[in-house]
Amino acid sequence: MPFSIFLGGEGIGGERSSGAGQFKPATEELSSVWQDIVGYRKGNAHCLTSLFWQHPLPPDLSDSLTQASYHLQERGGWITSPVSDGRQLRRRAVQMFTEGSVFPVLPDGRLADVTPLQENQQPKFQDHKIYRSGVSLSLSINRREE
């Protein structure tokens, strides 16, 4: 089964267990207008189309934050796991750059370990690690110089 069909049935985003985020994948080729947008590589900046997290920030990105335009959003939530005893725990919160943020350098992103910790920094949940995706998806854009 192609991945896009599987993903369409499973859904994207939150509340998938309630049926949210399901879609029917398009099977046609992108129009030339969309191919130009998605394939554009001559921009002088990068606009996020997903959340982005990386700690620590690489030097080229952290040095360029004064030329970036961004918002931060705290992401948290609760976890349950089929391999645990069914208890719900609060996952650790992380500050993430939001969609629409613009950076002069390409942001990569990483997975954030949000496994709940006790006050002594020891794992409170030991069945497996819990991660939040901070891997960025961005489009190359032309940013007007001011």
PDB file of C-alpha atoms in Angstrom:
ATOM      1  CA  MET A   1       0.000   0.000   0.000  1.00  0.00           C
ATOM      2  CA  PRO A   2       1.454   3.401  -0.942  1.00  0.00           C
ATOM      3  CA  PHE A   3       2.341   5.572   2.032  1.00  0.00           C
ATOM      4  CA  SER A   4       0.018   8.425   0.952  1.00  0.00           C
ATOM      5  CA  ILE A   5      -3.011   6.103   0.982  1.00  0.00           C
ATOM      6  CA  PHE A   6      -2.020   4.754   4.413  1.00  0.00           C
ATOM      7  CA  LEU A   7      -1.510   8.292   5.738  1.00  0.00           C
ATOM      8  CA  GLY A   8      -4.831   9.428   4.277  1.00  0.00           C
ATOM      9  CA  GLY A   9      -6.663   6.702   6.176  1.00  0.00           C
ATOM     10  CA  GLU A  10      -4.760   7.258   9.422  1.00  0.00           C
ATOM     11  CA  GLY A  11      -5.009  11.057   9.302  1.00  0.00           C
ATOM     12  CA  ILE A  12      -2.619  13.913   9.979  1.00  0.00           C
ATOM     13  CA  GLY A  13      -2.392  16.012  13.144  1.00  0.00           C
ATOM     14  CA  GLY A  14      -4.137  15.739  16.470  1.00  0.00           C
ATOM     15  CA  GLU A  15      -7.266  13.830  17.414  1.00  0.00           C
ATOM     16  CA  ARG A  16      -6.696  11.154  14.770  1.00  0.00           C
ATOM     17  CA  SER A  17      -8.255   8.578  17.088  1.00  0.00           C
ATOM     18  CA  SER A  18     -11.526  10.505  16.626  1.00  0.00           C
ATOM     19  CA  GLY A  19     -11.223  10.420  12.831  1.00  0.00           C
ATOM     20  CA  ALA A  20      -9.784  13.899  12.426  1.00  0.00           C
ATOM     21  CA  GLY A  21      -7.200  14.646   9.742  1.00  0.00           C
ATOM     22  CA  GLN A  22      -8.260  11.986   7.250  1.00  0.00           C
ATOM     23  CA  PHE A  23      -8.002  12.825   3.561  1.00  0.00           C
ATOM     24  CA  LYS A  24      -8.037  11.280   0.103  1.00  0.00           C
ATOM     25  CA  PRO A  25      -4.594  11.694  -1.471  1.00  0.00           C
ATOM     26  CA  ALA A  26      -4.453  13.397  -4.849  1.00  0.00           C
ATOM     27  CA  THR A  27      -3.024  11.167  -7.539  1.00  0.00           C
ATOM     28  CA  GLU A  28      -2.543  13.749 -10.270  1.00  0.00           C
ATOM     29  CA  GLU A  29       0.665  15.638 -10.968  1.00  0.00           C
ATOM     30  CA  LEU A  30       1.072  19.130  -9.556  1.00  0.00           C
ATOM     31  CA  SER A  31       0.196  21.928 -11.935  1.00  0.00           C
ATOM     32  CA  SER A  32       3.116  23.951 -13.296  1.00  0.00           C
ATOM     33  CA  VAL A  33       2.189  26.827 -10.951  1.00  0.00           C
ATOM     34  CA  TRP A  34       2.498  24.557  -7.888  1.00  0.00           C
ATOM     35  CA  GLN A  35       5.651  22.921  -9.244  1.00  0.00           C
ATOM     36  CA  ASP A  36       7.203  26.401  -9.529  1.00  0.00           C
ATOM     37  CA  ILE A  37       6.221  27.227  -5.925  1.00  0.00           C
ATOM     38  CA  VAL A  38       7.347  23.951  -4.350  1.00  0.00           C
ATOM     39  CA  GLY A  39      10.478  23.633  -6.482  1.00  0.00           C
ATOM     40  CA  TYR A  40      11.633  27.258  -6.109  1.00  0.00           C
ATOM     41  CA  ARG A  41      15.224  27.340  -4.822  1.00  0.00           C
ATOM     42  CA  LYS A  42      16.445  30.871  -5.624  1.00  0.00           C
ATOM     43  CA  GLY A  43      15.048  32.638  -2.555  1.00  0.00           C
ATOM     44  CA  ASN A  44      17.002  34.618   0.004  1.00  0.00           C
ATOM     45  CA  ALA A  45      14.970  33.309   2.967  1.00  0.00           C
ATOM     46  CA  HIS A  46      13.013  30.275   4.176  1.00  0.00           C
ATOM     47  CA  CYS A  47       9.391  30.347   5.357  1.00  0.00           C
ATOM     48  CA  LEU A  48       8.253  27.582   7.713  1.00  0.00           C
ATOM     49  CA  THR A  49       5.201  25.550   6.757  1.00  0.00           C
ATOM     50  CA  SER A  50       5.551  23.414   9.905  1.00  0.00           C
ATOM     51  CA  LEU A  51       6.581  23.847  13.506  1.00  0.00           C
ATOM     52  CA  PHE A  52      10.339  23.915  14.082  1.00  0.00           C
ATOM     53  CA  TRP A  53      12.464  23.040  17.122  1.00  0.00           C
ATOM     54  CA  GLN A  54      16.173  22.578  17.624  1.00  0.00           C
ATOM     55  CA  HIS A  55      18.204  22.849  20.809  1.00  0.00           C
ATOM     56  CA  PRO A  56      20.744  24.187  20.881  1.00  0.00           C
ATOM     57  CA  LEU A  57      20.280  26.268  17.772  1.00  0.00           C
ATOM     58  CA  PRO A  58      23.184  25.924  15.342  1.00  0.00           C
ATOM     59  CA  PRO A  59      25.454  29.012  15.307  1.00  0.00           C
ATOM     60  CA  ASP A  60      24.438  30.134  11.791  1.00  0.00           C
ATOM     61  CA  LEU A  61      20.768  30.173  12.807  1.00  0.00           C
ATOM     62  CA  SER A  62      21.215  31.669  16.250  1.00  0.00           C
ATOM     63  CA  ASP A  63      23.439  34.440  14.820  1.00  0.00           C
ATOM     64  CA  SER A  64      20.766  35.266  12.224  1.00  0.00           C
ATOM     65  CA  LEU A  65      17.760  35.568  14.571  1.00  0.00           C
ATOM     66  CA  THR A  66      18.008  39.364  14.498  1.00  0.00           C
ATOM     67  CA  GLN A  67      17.220  39.194  10.761  1.00  0.00           C
ATOM     68  CA  ALA A  68      14.477  36.577  11.221  1.00  0.00           C
ATOM     69  CA  SER A  69      10.759  37.136  11.676  1.00  0.00           C
ATOM     70  CA  TYR A  70       9.219  34.543  13.966  1.00  0.00           C
ATOM     71  CA  HIS A  71       6.808  33.650  16.743  1.00  0.00           C
ATOM     72  CA  LEU A  72       7.333  31.074  19.464  1.00  0.00           C
ATOM     73  CA  GLN A  73       4.631  28.766  20.767  1.00  0.00           C
ATOM     74  CA  GLU A  74       4.776  26.450  23.757  1.00  0.00           C
ATOM     75  CA  ARG A  75       3.712  22.916  22.872  1.00  0.00           C
ATOM     76  CA  GLY A  76       2.840  20.459  25.624  1.00  0.00           C
ATOM     77  CA  GLY A  77       0.104  17.942  26.175  1.00  0.00           C
ATOM     78  CA  TRP A  78      -0.584  14.551  27.634  1.00  0.00           C
ATOM     79  CA  ILE A  79       0.655  11.078  26.819  1.00  0.00           C
ATOM     80  CA  THR A  80      -0.772   7.613  27.122  1.00  0.00           C
ATOM     81  CA  SER A  81       0.926   4.500  25.891  1.00  0.00           C
ATOM     82  CA  PRO A  82      -0.437   1.064  24.999  1.00  0.00           C
ATOM     83  CA  VAL A  83       2.568  -0.529  26.732  1.00  0.00           C
ATOM     84  CA  SER A  84       2.080   1.343  30.017  1.00  0.00           C
ATOM     85  CA  ASP A  85      -0.465   0.834  32.779  1.00  0.00           C
ATOM     86  CA  GLY A  86      -2.894   3.242  31.086  1.00  0.00           C
ATOM     87  CA  ARG A  87      -2.041   6.264  33.208  1.00  0.00           C
ATOM     88  CA  GLN A  88      -1.862   9.678  31.613  1.00  0.00           C
ATOM     89  CA  LEU A  89       1.155  11.882  32.206  1.00  0.00           C
ATOM     90  CA  ARG A  90       1.967  15.440  31.215  1.00  0.00           C
ATOM     91  CA  ARG A  91       4.709  15.487  28.610  1.00  0.00           C
ATOM     92  CA  ARG A  92       7.443  18.114  28.886  1.00  0.00           C
ATOM     93  CA  ALA A  93       6.674  21.357  27.095  1.00  0.00           C
ATOM     94  CA  VAL A  94       8.933  22.807  24.399  1.00  0.00           C
ATOM     95  CA  GLN A  95       9.052  26.239  22.774  1.00  0.00           C
ATOM     96  CA  MET A  96       8.716  25.888  19.000  1.00  0.00           C
ATOM     97  CA  PHE A  97       8.982  28.331  16.112  1.00  0.00           C
ATOM     98  CA  THR A  98       5.546  28.583  14.461  1.00  0.00           C
ATOM     99  CA  GLU A  99       4.421  28.154  10.889  1.00  0.00           C
ATOM    100  CA  GLY A 100       5.006  31.300   8.836  1.00  0.00           C
ATOM    101  CA  SER A 101       8.258  32.178  10.616  1.00  0.00           C
ATOM    102  CA  VAL A 102      10.922  33.416   8.201  1.00  0.00           C
ATOM    103  CA  PHE A 103      14.672  32.772   8.543  1.00  0.00           C
ATOM    104  CA  PRO A 104      17.600  33.908   6.392  1.00  0.00           C
ATOM    105  CA  VAL A 105      19.159  30.417   6.670  1.00  0.00           C
ATOM    106  CA  LEU A 106      17.586  27.000   6.164  1.00  0.00           C
ATOM    107  CA  PRO A 107      16.253  25.612   9.476  1.00  0.00           C
ATOM    108  CA  ASP A 108      16.639  21.833   9.851  1.00  0.00           C
ATOM    109  CA  GLY A 109      15.023  20.919  13.150  1.00  0.00           C
ATOM    110  CA  ARG A 110      15.225  17.865  15.368  1.00  0.00           C
ATOM    111  CA  LEU A 111      13.040  15.559  17.401  1.00  0.00           C
ATOM    112  CA  ALA A 112      12.444  16.931  20.899  1.00  0.00           C
ATOM    113  CA  ASP A 113      12.563  14.417  23.746  1.00  0.00           C
ATOM    114  CA  VAL A 114       9.448  15.289  25.777  1.00  0.00           C
ATOM    115  CA  THR A 115       9.460  12.215  28.021  1.00  0.00           C
ATOM    116  CA  PRO A 116       8.038  13.251  31.424  1.00  0.00           C
ATOM    117  CA  LEU A 117      10.656  13.768  34.143  1.00  0.00           C
ATOM    118  CA  GLN A 118      10.469  13.748  37.920  1.00  0.00           C
ATOM    119  CA  GLU A 119      11.810  16.695  39.950  1.00  0.00           C
ATOM    120  CA  ASN A 120      15.219  14.970  40.180  1.00  0.00           C
ATOM    121  CA  GLN A 121      15.369  14.912  36.343  1.00  0.00           C
ATOM    122  CA  GLN A 122      14.958  11.121  36.287  1.00  0.00           C
ATOM    123  CA  PRO A 123      12.427   9.716  33.789  1.00  0.00           C
ATOM    124  CA  LYS A 124       8.944   9.529  35.277  1.00  0.00           C
ATOM    125  CA  PHE A 125       7.833   7.380  32.348  1.00  0.00           C
ATOM    126  CA  GLN A 126      10.237   4.546  31.593  1.00  0.00           C
ATOM    127  CA  ASP A 127       8.394   2.363  29.072  1.00  0.00           C
ATOM    128  CA  HIS A 128       9.852   4.213  26.089  1.00  0.00           C
ATOM    129  CA  LYS A 129      10.917   7.702  25.018  1.00  0.00           C
ATOM    130  CA  ILE A 130       8.306  10.246  23.903  1.00  0.00           C
ATOM    131  CA  TYR A 131       9.260  12.622  21.080  1.00  0.00           C
ATOM    132  CA  ARG A 132       7.682  15.648  19.407  1.00  0.00           C
ATOM    133  CA  SER A 133       8.691  16.380  15.853  1.00  0.00           C
ATOM    134  CA  GLY A 134      10.504  19.666  15.403  1.00  0.00           C
ATOM    135  CA  VAL A 135      11.802  18.722  11.948  1.00  0.00           C
ATOM    136  CA  SER A 136      11.067  21.696   9.754  1.00  0.00           C
ATOM    137  CA  LEU A 137       9.422  21.904   6.404  1.00  0.00           C
ATOM    138  CA  SER A 138      10.005  25.227   4.683  1.00  0.00           C
ATOM    139  CA  LEU A 139       9.704  26.929   1.335  1.00  0.00           C
ATOM    140  CA  SER A 140      12.356  29.088  -0.262  1.00  0.00           C
ATOM    141  CA  ILE A 141      11.043  32.650  -0.655  1.00  0.00           C
ATOM    142  CA  ASN A 142      12.284  36.045  -1.756  1.00  0.00           C
ATOM    143  CA  ARG A 143      12.282  38.425   1.191  1.00  0.00           C
ATOM    144  CA  ARG A 144      12.270  42.100   0.327  1.00  0.00           C
ATOM    145  CA  GLU A 145      15.364  43.878   1.591  1.00  0.00           C
ATOM    146  CA  GLU A 146      14.546  46.927   3.744  1.00  0.00           C
TER     147      GLU A 146
END
